[in-house]
Amino acid sequence: MTTLQRLTLTPLAFALAAAVSGQTLADTQHNGPTFSGNVTGGVLDVSDRDLDLWAFRAEAGVGGIYTVNPSLRIRYDLVADFANAINSVDEQTWTPGAHRQDDGEIYIRTARVLLLTDFGSFGFQPRVPSGFWGQIYNNIDVFEYNRFHAQTGQNAIFGQAEQGSDVLSYGTPRFGGFQFIGAVLTTNAQNDQDFDVYTGRLIYNQGPLNFGIGHTQVRRPGIDNLHRTSFGIGYDFGMVQLGGVYEHNDDRENSGAASDFDAWGVNVSANLSDAWSVSLGYAENNRNLDLDNDAWVGIVRHHFNDKVYGFLEAAHYDRTDNNVAAGLSVSF
């Protein structure tokens, strides 16, 4: 075991030992399993491509929590994404879970176990949606199809991925709305390096204000030393919500590469009534090699209740294909 591995696992061993002392597994209480999911389907029209029926989301999963004692809870989640198996993905389109364009396969979107203790949360997550994306970019990630993250094919504006794999994480307890989360990821199991990605973020979320700042160091094939710094902020005025994010990607091996760029986005959303809501967003990057791009996106939603809504979304890109999407979303 390396020194880094010892430093990573020793706090976990201490916290777990303290939490379970005097408690047997037979005393645990199980809240679950709870089943949930979402199906969002409709029509996608991308410029220079045939109109297509599309599964924007199609996922179902199970989760629950074992309470060992007041100091230790064990949470589990397993979620499968079926959109990739439903859609016919090409280089003009993308599907959740299909960032490697391996269409036709059911994608395991979430497979994780979390230890929730008085000393913080410890995550063992072979597959999981990126908390970095979800907590820093969330104020602009409000659309059904045009989501801008690094795994959206030609729609990608930002360098940050939305899906992570092989994630070992730790989150501190919350202090006055603040929380720090650190994680390491193993994205390549054959490069003689246990951890390929190091990331940390400081999050604040209390009342109408939320913001987060984070830094990530990435090593992957073709990129040996990429540093990404991100800052996101949002404020909820009640009827209107404002959000923004800025991302700086520093490829310290090659500043002229496509991976070295800045990107930013802003969004305004409004609840017009209990039944109607709208959002308008703008995002751009300044990628090298004539790969820069910008986009305007707007969406109108009609909410039948808190589980069902219909939507109409349209996006205009400077360099890549425009699109229009319409459909219905049902959660259960």
Short mmCIF file of C-alpha atoms in Angstrom, two decimals:
data_model
loop_
_atom_site.label_atom_id
_atom_site.label_comp_id
_atom_site.label_asym_id
_atom_site.label_seq_id
_atom_site.Cartn_x
_atom_site.Cartn_y
_atom_site.Cartn_z
CA MET A 1 0.00 0.00 0.00
CA THR A 2 1.41 3.41 -1.00
CA THR A 3 1.71 6.39 1.32
CA LEU A 4 -1.08 8.16 -0.59
CA GLN A 5 -3.37 5.17 -0.21
CA ARG A 6 -2.71 5.08 3.53
CA LEU A 7 -3.47 8.79 3.84
CA THR A 8 -6.68 8.27 1.87
CA LEU A 9 -7.99 5.22 3.75
CA THR A 10 -6.80 5.84 7.34
CA PRO A 11 -9.40 8.58 8.12
CA LEU A 12 -12.11 6.29 6.76
CA ALA A 13 -11.01 3.40 8.96
CA PHE A 14 -10.95 5.66 12.02
CA ALA A 15 -14.38 7.14 11.33
CA LEU A 16 -15.95 3.75 10.61
CA ALA A 17 -14.46 2.14 13.72
CA ALA A 18 -15.72 4.98 15.92
CA ALA A 19 -19.18 4.91 14.35
CA VAL A 20 -19.81 1.17 14.69
CA SER A 21 -18.35 0.66 18.16
CA GLY A 22 -20.86 -1.09 20.43
CA GLN A 23 -23.27 -1.80 17.56
CA THR A 24 -23.92 -5.07 15.73
CA LEU A 25 -25.11 -5.35 12.15
CA ALA A 26 -28.20 -7.19 13.37
CA ASP A 27 -29.35 -3.98 15.03
CA THR A 28 -29.54 -2.05 11.74
CA GLN A 29 -32.78 -0.54 10.46
CA HIS A 30 -33.43 -0.50 6.72
CA ASN A 31 -35.30 2.35 5.05
CA GLY A 32 -35.96 0.98 1.59
CA PRO A 33 -35.59 -0.23 -1.00
CA THR A 34 -37.17 2.73 -2.79
CA PHE A 35 -37.82 2.50 -6.53
CA SER A 36 -37.78 5.59 -8.75
CA GLY A 37 -37.21 6.64 -12.33
CA ASN A 38 -37.93 8.99 -15.18
CA VAL A 39 -39.00 8.69 -18.80
CA THR A 40 -38.64 11.80 -20.95
CA GLY A 41 -39.52 11.17 -24.56
CA GLY A 42 -40.46 13.17 -27.61
CA VAL A 43 -39.12 14.46 -30.90
CA LEU A 44 -35.62 15.73 -31.76
CA ASP A 45 -34.97 17.75 -34.91
CA VAL A 46 -31.27 18.47 -35.57
CA SER A 47 -30.21 20.53 -38.60
CA ASP A 48 -29.20 18.39 -41.62
CA ARG A 49 -30.53 15.27 -39.88
CA ASP A 50 -33.87 13.47 -40.13
CA LEU A 51 -36.53 14.14 -37.53
CA ASP A 52 -36.33 11.41 -34.87
CA LEU A 53 -38.35 10.15 -31.94
CA TRP A 54 -35.99 10.50 -28.98
CA ALA A 55 -35.56 9.32 -25.40
CA PHE A 56 -34.06 12.32 -23.64
CA ARG A 57 -34.04 10.37 -20.37
CA ALA A 58 -35.05 6.80 -19.59
CA GLU A 59 -33.80 5.55 -16.26
CA ALA A 60 -34.94 3.47 -13.33
CA GLY A 61 -33.26 2.54 -10.11
CA VAL A 62 -33.38 1.46 -6.53
CA GLY A 63 -31.91 2.93 -3.36
CA GLY A 64 -32.11 2.82 0.39
CA ILE A 65 -30.42 3.55 3.70
CA TYR A 66 -29.34 1.22 6.49
CA THR A 67 -29.15 2.97 9.86
CA VAL A 68 -26.56 1.19 12.01
CA ASN A 69 -26.73 3.79 14.78
CA PRO A 70 -27.17 7.59 15.03
CA SER A 71 -23.51 8.00 13.99
CA LEU A 72 -23.49 5.70 10.96
CA ARG A 73 -25.84 5.27 8.03
CA ILE A 74 -25.10 3.29 4.87
CA ARG A 75 -26.73 4.49 1.67
CA TYR A 76 -26.85 2.52 -1.58
CA ASP A 77 -28.04 3.49 -5.09
CA LEU A 78 -28.25 1.51 -8.32
CA VAL A 79 -29.66 3.25 -11.41
CA ALA A 80 -29.77 2.00 -15.01
CA ASP A 81 -30.05 4.32 -18.01
CA PHE A 82 -31.94 2.89 -20.99
CA ALA A 83 -31.80 5.94 -23.31
CA ASN A 84 -28.60 4.75 -24.93
CA ALA A 85 -30.22 1.44 -25.86
CA ILE A 86 -33.29 3.21 -27.25
CA ASN A 87 -31.77 5.99 -29.35
CA SER A 88 -29.80 5.82 -32.57
CA VAL A 89 -26.83 8.00 -31.67
CA ASP A 90 -24.48 9.52 -34.27
CA GLU A 91 -21.91 12.31 -34.21
CA GLN A 92 -24.65 14.94 -34.51
CA THR A 93 -26.51 13.71 -31.42
CA TRP A 94 -25.81 12.41 -27.93
CA THR A 95 -27.54 10.37 -25.23
CA PRO A 96 -26.95 10.19 -21.47
CA GLY A 97 -24.42 7.46 -20.86
CA ALA A 98 -23.39 7.39 -24.52
CA HIS A 99 -20.43 9.72 -24.31
CA ARG A 100 -18.29 7.00 -25.92
CA GLN A 101 -20.89 6.57 -28.68
CA ASP A 102 -21.48 2.91 -27.75
CA ASP A 103 -25.18 2.98 -28.60
CA GLY A 104 -27.36 -0.06 -28.10
CA GLU A 105 -26.22 -0.86 -24.56
CA ILE A 106 -27.99 -0.32 -21.24
CA TYR A 107 -25.76 2.00 -19.23
CA ILE A 108 -25.36 1.70 -15.46
CA ARG A 109 -25.57 5.34 -14.52
CA THR A 110 -25.20 5.00 -10.75
CA ALA A 111 -23.67 2.25 -8.65
CA ARG A 112 -22.48 3.49 -5.28
CA VAL A 113 -22.32 2.97 -1.54
CA LEU A 114 -22.03 5.96 0.83
CA LEU A 115 -21.00 5.81 4.48
CA LEU A 116 -22.69 8.74 6.26
CA THR A 117 -21.00 9.43 9.60
CA ASP A 118 -20.58 12.25 12.12
CA PHE A 119 -17.14 12.76 10.58
CA GLY A 120 -18.47 13.26 7.07
CA SER A 121 -19.49 11.08 4.13
CA PHE A 122 -17.28 8.50 2.42
CA GLY A 123 -18.24 7.40 -1.07
CA PHE A 124 -17.36 4.21 -2.96
CA GLN A 125 -18.75 4.87 -6.42
CA PRO A 126 -17.91 2.69 -9.44
CA ARG A 127 -20.39 4.78 -11.47
CA VAL A 128 -22.00 8.04 -10.43
CA PRO A 129 -23.22 11.36 -11.87
CA SER A 130 -20.49 13.95 -11.30
CA GLY A 131 -21.05 15.86 -8.07
CA PHE A 132 -18.63 18.48 -9.39
CA TRP A 133 -20.90 19.13 -12.37
CA GLY A 134 -24.08 18.83 -10.33
CA GLN A 135 -23.05 21.32 -7.64
CA ILE A 136 -21.06 23.94 -9.59
CA TYR A 137 -22.76 23.94 -13.02
CA ASN A 138 -26.30 23.18 -11.82
CA ASN A 139 -27.61 26.73 -12.22
CA ILE A 140 -27.14 26.63 -16.00
CA ASP A 141 -27.87 22.91 -16.50
CA VAL A 142 -31.64 23.38 -16.77
CA PHE A 143 -32.41 22.12 -20.28
CA GLU A 144 -33.58 18.75 -21.53
CA TYR A 145 -31.20 18.15 -24.45
CA ASN A 146 -28.74 21.07 -24.64
CA ARG A 147 -26.75 20.57 -21.46
CA PHE A 148 -23.24 21.73 -22.60
CA HIS A 149 -21.13 19.29 -20.54
CA ALA A 150 -18.10 17.50 -22.04
CA GLN A 151 -20.06 14.35 -22.90
CA THR A 152 -22.66 16.03 -25.15
CA GLY A 153 -20.79 15.50 -28.41
CA GLN A 154 -20.92 18.52 -30.71
CA ASN A 155 -22.97 20.43 -28.10
CA ALA A 156 -20.11 20.40 -25.58
CA ILE A 157 -19.20 23.90 -24.41
CA PHE A 158 -17.46 23.02 -21.15
CA GLY A 159 -14.63 20.60 -20.40
CA GLN A 160 -16.25 19.16 -17.26
CA ALA A 161 -17.87 15.74 -17.62
CA GLU A 162 -21.32 14.98 -16.20
CA GLN A 163 -20.69 11.28 -15.53
CA GLY A 164 -17.87 9.84 -13.43
CA SER A 165 -16.51 6.36 -12.82
CA ASP A 166 -14.29 4.69 -10.22
CA VAL A 167 -14.76 7.54 -7.73
CA LEU A 168 -13.50 7.48 -4.14
CA SER A 169 -14.84 10.57 -2.36
CA TYR A 170 -15.05 12.31 1.00
CA GLY A 171 -17.38 15.13 2.03
CA THR A 172 -17.08 17.06 5.27
CA PRO A 173 -20.05 17.73 7.53
CA ARG A 174 -21.87 20.96 6.65
CA PHE A 175 -20.88 24.09 8.56
CA GLY A 176 -23.19 27.10 8.14
CA GLY A 177 -24.12 26.11 4.60
CA PHE A 178 -20.53 25.27 3.61
CA GLN A 179 -19.18 21.86 2.67
CA PHE A 180 -15.91 20.65 1.15
CA ILE A 181 -15.85 17.55 -1.08
CA GLY A 182 -12.71 15.86 -2.36
CA ALA A 183 -12.42 12.89 -4.70
CA VAL A 184 -9.98 10.78 -6.67
CA LEU A 185 -10.88 8.87 -9.84
CA THR A 186 -9.26 5.93 -11.59
CA THR A 187 -10.11 6.36 -15.26
CA ASN A 188 -7.31 4.17 -16.60
CA ALA A 189 -6.55 0.91 -14.81
CA GLN A 190 -3.52 0.05 -16.97
CA ASN A 191 -1.20 3.06 -16.63
CA ASP A 192 0.67 2.16 -13.41
CA GLN A 193 -1.02 5.09 -11.65
CA ASP A 194 -3.75 4.35 -9.12
CA PHE A 195 -5.44 7.76 -9.32
CA ASP A 196 -5.78 9.64 -12.64
CA VAL A 197 -8.01 12.52 -11.52
CA TYR A 198 -7.80 14.60 -8.33
CA THR A 199 -10.63 17.01 -7.60
CA GLY A 200 -11.93 19.17 -4.77
CA ARG A 201 -14.67 21.74 -4.37
CA LEU A 202 -16.05 24.10 -1.73
CA ILE A 203 -19.84 24.47 -1.85
CA TYR A 204 -22.22 26.91 -0.18
CA ASN A 205 -25.98 26.35 -0.32
CA GLN A 206 -28.25 28.07 2.16
CA GLY A 207 -31.34 30.17 1.62
CA PRO A 208 -31.69 31.69 -1.84
CA LEU A 209 -27.91 31.77 -2.53
CA ASN A 210 -25.72 28.93 -3.72
CA PHE A 211 -22.20 28.96 -5.10
CA GLY A 212 -19.24 26.66 -5.53
CA ILE A 213 -15.61 26.77 -6.55
CA GLY A 214 -13.57 23.72 -7.48
CA HIS A 215 -10.30 22.54 -9.00
CA THR A 216 -9.50 19.34 -10.90
CA GLN A 217 -6.24 17.83 -12.14
CA VAL A 218 -6.67 15.34 -14.98
CA ARG A 219 -4.33 12.81 -16.52
CA ARG A 220 -5.71 10.76 -19.37
CA PRO A 221 -4.52 9.49 -22.77
CA GLY A 222 -3.24 12.46 -24.75
CA ILE A 223 -3.37 14.85 -21.79
CA ASP A 224 -0.75 14.51 -19.08
CA ASN A 225 -1.34 17.57 -16.92
CA LEU A 226 -4.66 19.38 -17.37
CA HIS A 227 -5.87 21.67 -14.59
CA ARG A 228 -9.51 22.84 -14.54
CA THR A 229 -10.85 25.56 -12.25
CA SER A 230 -14.61 26.22 -12.11
CA PHE A 231 -16.83 28.72 -10.33
CA GLY A 232 -20.63 28.68 -10.30
CA ILE A 233 -23.23 30.84 -8.60
CA GLY A 234 -27.01 31.07 -8.42
CA TYR A 235 -29.65 33.13 -6.67
CA ASP A 236 -33.36 32.37 -6.30
CA PHE A 237 -35.52 35.50 -6.15
CA GLY A 238 -38.69 33.41 -5.94
CA MET A 239 -40.33 33.98 -9.29
CA VAL A 240 -36.97 34.41 -11.07
CA GLN A 241 -33.75 32.41 -10.72
CA LEU A 242 -30.37 33.60 -12.04
CA GLY A 243 -27.26 31.48 -12.54
CA GLY A 244 -23.79 31.59 -14.03
CA VAL A 245 -20.61 29.55 -14.33
CA TYR A 246 -17.03 30.15 -15.46
CA GLU A 247 -14.52 27.43 -16.34
CA HIS A 248 -10.76 27.74 -17.00
CA ASN A 249 -8.93 24.79 -18.58
CA ASP A 250 -5.12 24.96 -18.38
CA ASP A 251 -3.26 22.31 -20.38
CA ARG A 252 0.19 22.74 -18.86
CA GLU A 253 1.82 20.50 -21.46
CA ASN A 254 0.40 22.23 -24.54
CA SER A 255 -1.26 25.65 -24.30
CA GLY A 256 -2.16 25.49 -27.98
CA ALA A 257 -4.20 22.30 -27.66
CA ALA A 258 -7.98 22.15 -27.94
CA SER A 259 -8.09 21.20 -24.24
CA ASP A 260 -6.70 24.61 -23.19
CA PHE A 261 -9.62 27.07 -23.18
CA ASP A 262 -12.04 29.18 -21.17
CA ALA A 263 -15.82 28.73 -21.12
CA TRP A 264 -18.72 30.45 -19.42
CA GLY A 265 -22.50 30.45 -19.35
CA VAL A 266 -25.44 32.32 -17.85
CA ASN A 267 -29.09 31.46 -17.38
CA VAL A 268 -32.32 33.09 -16.29
CA SER A 269 -35.38 31.04 -15.36
CA ALA A 270 -38.84 32.23 -14.38
CA ASN A 271 -41.93 30.61 -12.89
CA LEU A 272 -44.71 32.36 -14.79
CA SER A 273 -47.42 30.46 -12.88
CA ASP A 274 -47.98 27.10 -11.22
CA ALA A 275 -48.38 25.60 -14.68
CA TRP A 276 -45.81 27.45 -16.82
CA SER A 277 -42.06 28.05 -16.54
CA VAL A 278 -39.39 29.31 -18.96
CA SER A 279 -35.59 29.40 -19.16
CA LEU A 280 -33.15 31.22 -21.42
CA GLY A 281 -29.43 30.47 -21.43
CA TYR A 282 -26.24 31.47 -23.23
CA ALA A 283 -22.86 29.68 -23.18
CA GLU A 284 -19.61 29.99 -25.10
CA ASN A 285 -16.00 28.82 -25.18
CA ASN A 286 -12.82 29.96 -26.94
CA ARG A 287 -11.28 26.62 -27.91
CA ASN A 288 -8.15 26.64 -30.04
CA LEU A 289 -7.87 25.19 -33.56
CA ASP A 290 -11.07 26.95 -34.70
CA LEU A 291 -13.18 24.79 -32.38
CA ASP A 292 -14.70 27.70 -30.45
CA ASN A 293 -18.48 27.74 -30.20
CA ASP A 294 -21.40 29.54 -28.56
CA ALA A 295 -25.06 28.74 -28.07
CA TRP A 296 -28.41 30.30 -27.18
CA VAL A 297 -30.99 27.93 -25.69
CA GLY A 298 -34.58 28.51 -24.61
CA ILE A 299 -37.25 26.24 -23.17
CA VAL A 300 -40.92 26.51 -22.22
CA ARG A 301 -42.46 23.95 -19.86
CA HIS A 302 -46.07 23.23 -19.01
CA HIS A 303 -46.34 21.48 -15.62
CA PHE A 304 -49.34 19.20 -15.21
CA ASN A 305 -48.19 18.38 -11.66
CA ASP A 306 -44.88 17.95 -9.83
CA LYS A 307 -44.20 14.66 -11.67
CA VAL A 308 -45.35 15.37 -15.23
CA TYR A 309 -44.58 18.21 -17.64
CA GLY A 310 -44.39 18.91 -21.35
CA PHE A 311 -41.67 21.03 -22.97
CA LEU A 312 -40.53 22.79 -26.14
CA GLU A 313 -36.80 23.58 -26.43
CA ALA A 314 -34.76 25.27 -29.17
CA ALA A 315 -31.02 25.92 -29.49
CA HIS A 316 -28.89 27.96 -31.90
CA TYR A 317 -25.14 27.23 -32.15
CA ASP A 318 -22.53 29.35 -33.88
CA ARG A 319 -20.47 26.51 -35.39
CA THR A 320 -22.45 23.31 -34.85
CA ASP A 321 -25.96 22.09 -35.64
CA ASN A 322 -29.04 23.85 -34.31
CA ASN A 323 -31.81 21.75 -32.83
CA VAL A 324 -35.42 21.74 -31.66
CA ALA A 325 -36.74 19.28 -29.07
CA ALA A 326 -40.25 18.68 -27.78
CA GLY A 327 -41.66 16.05 -25.50
CA LEU A 328 -43.18 14.89 -22.24
CA SER A 329 -41.45 14.01 -18.96
CA VAL A 330 -42.89 11.58 -16.38
CA SER A 331 -41.20 10.80 -13.05
CA PHE A 332 -42.15 8.01 -10.69
#
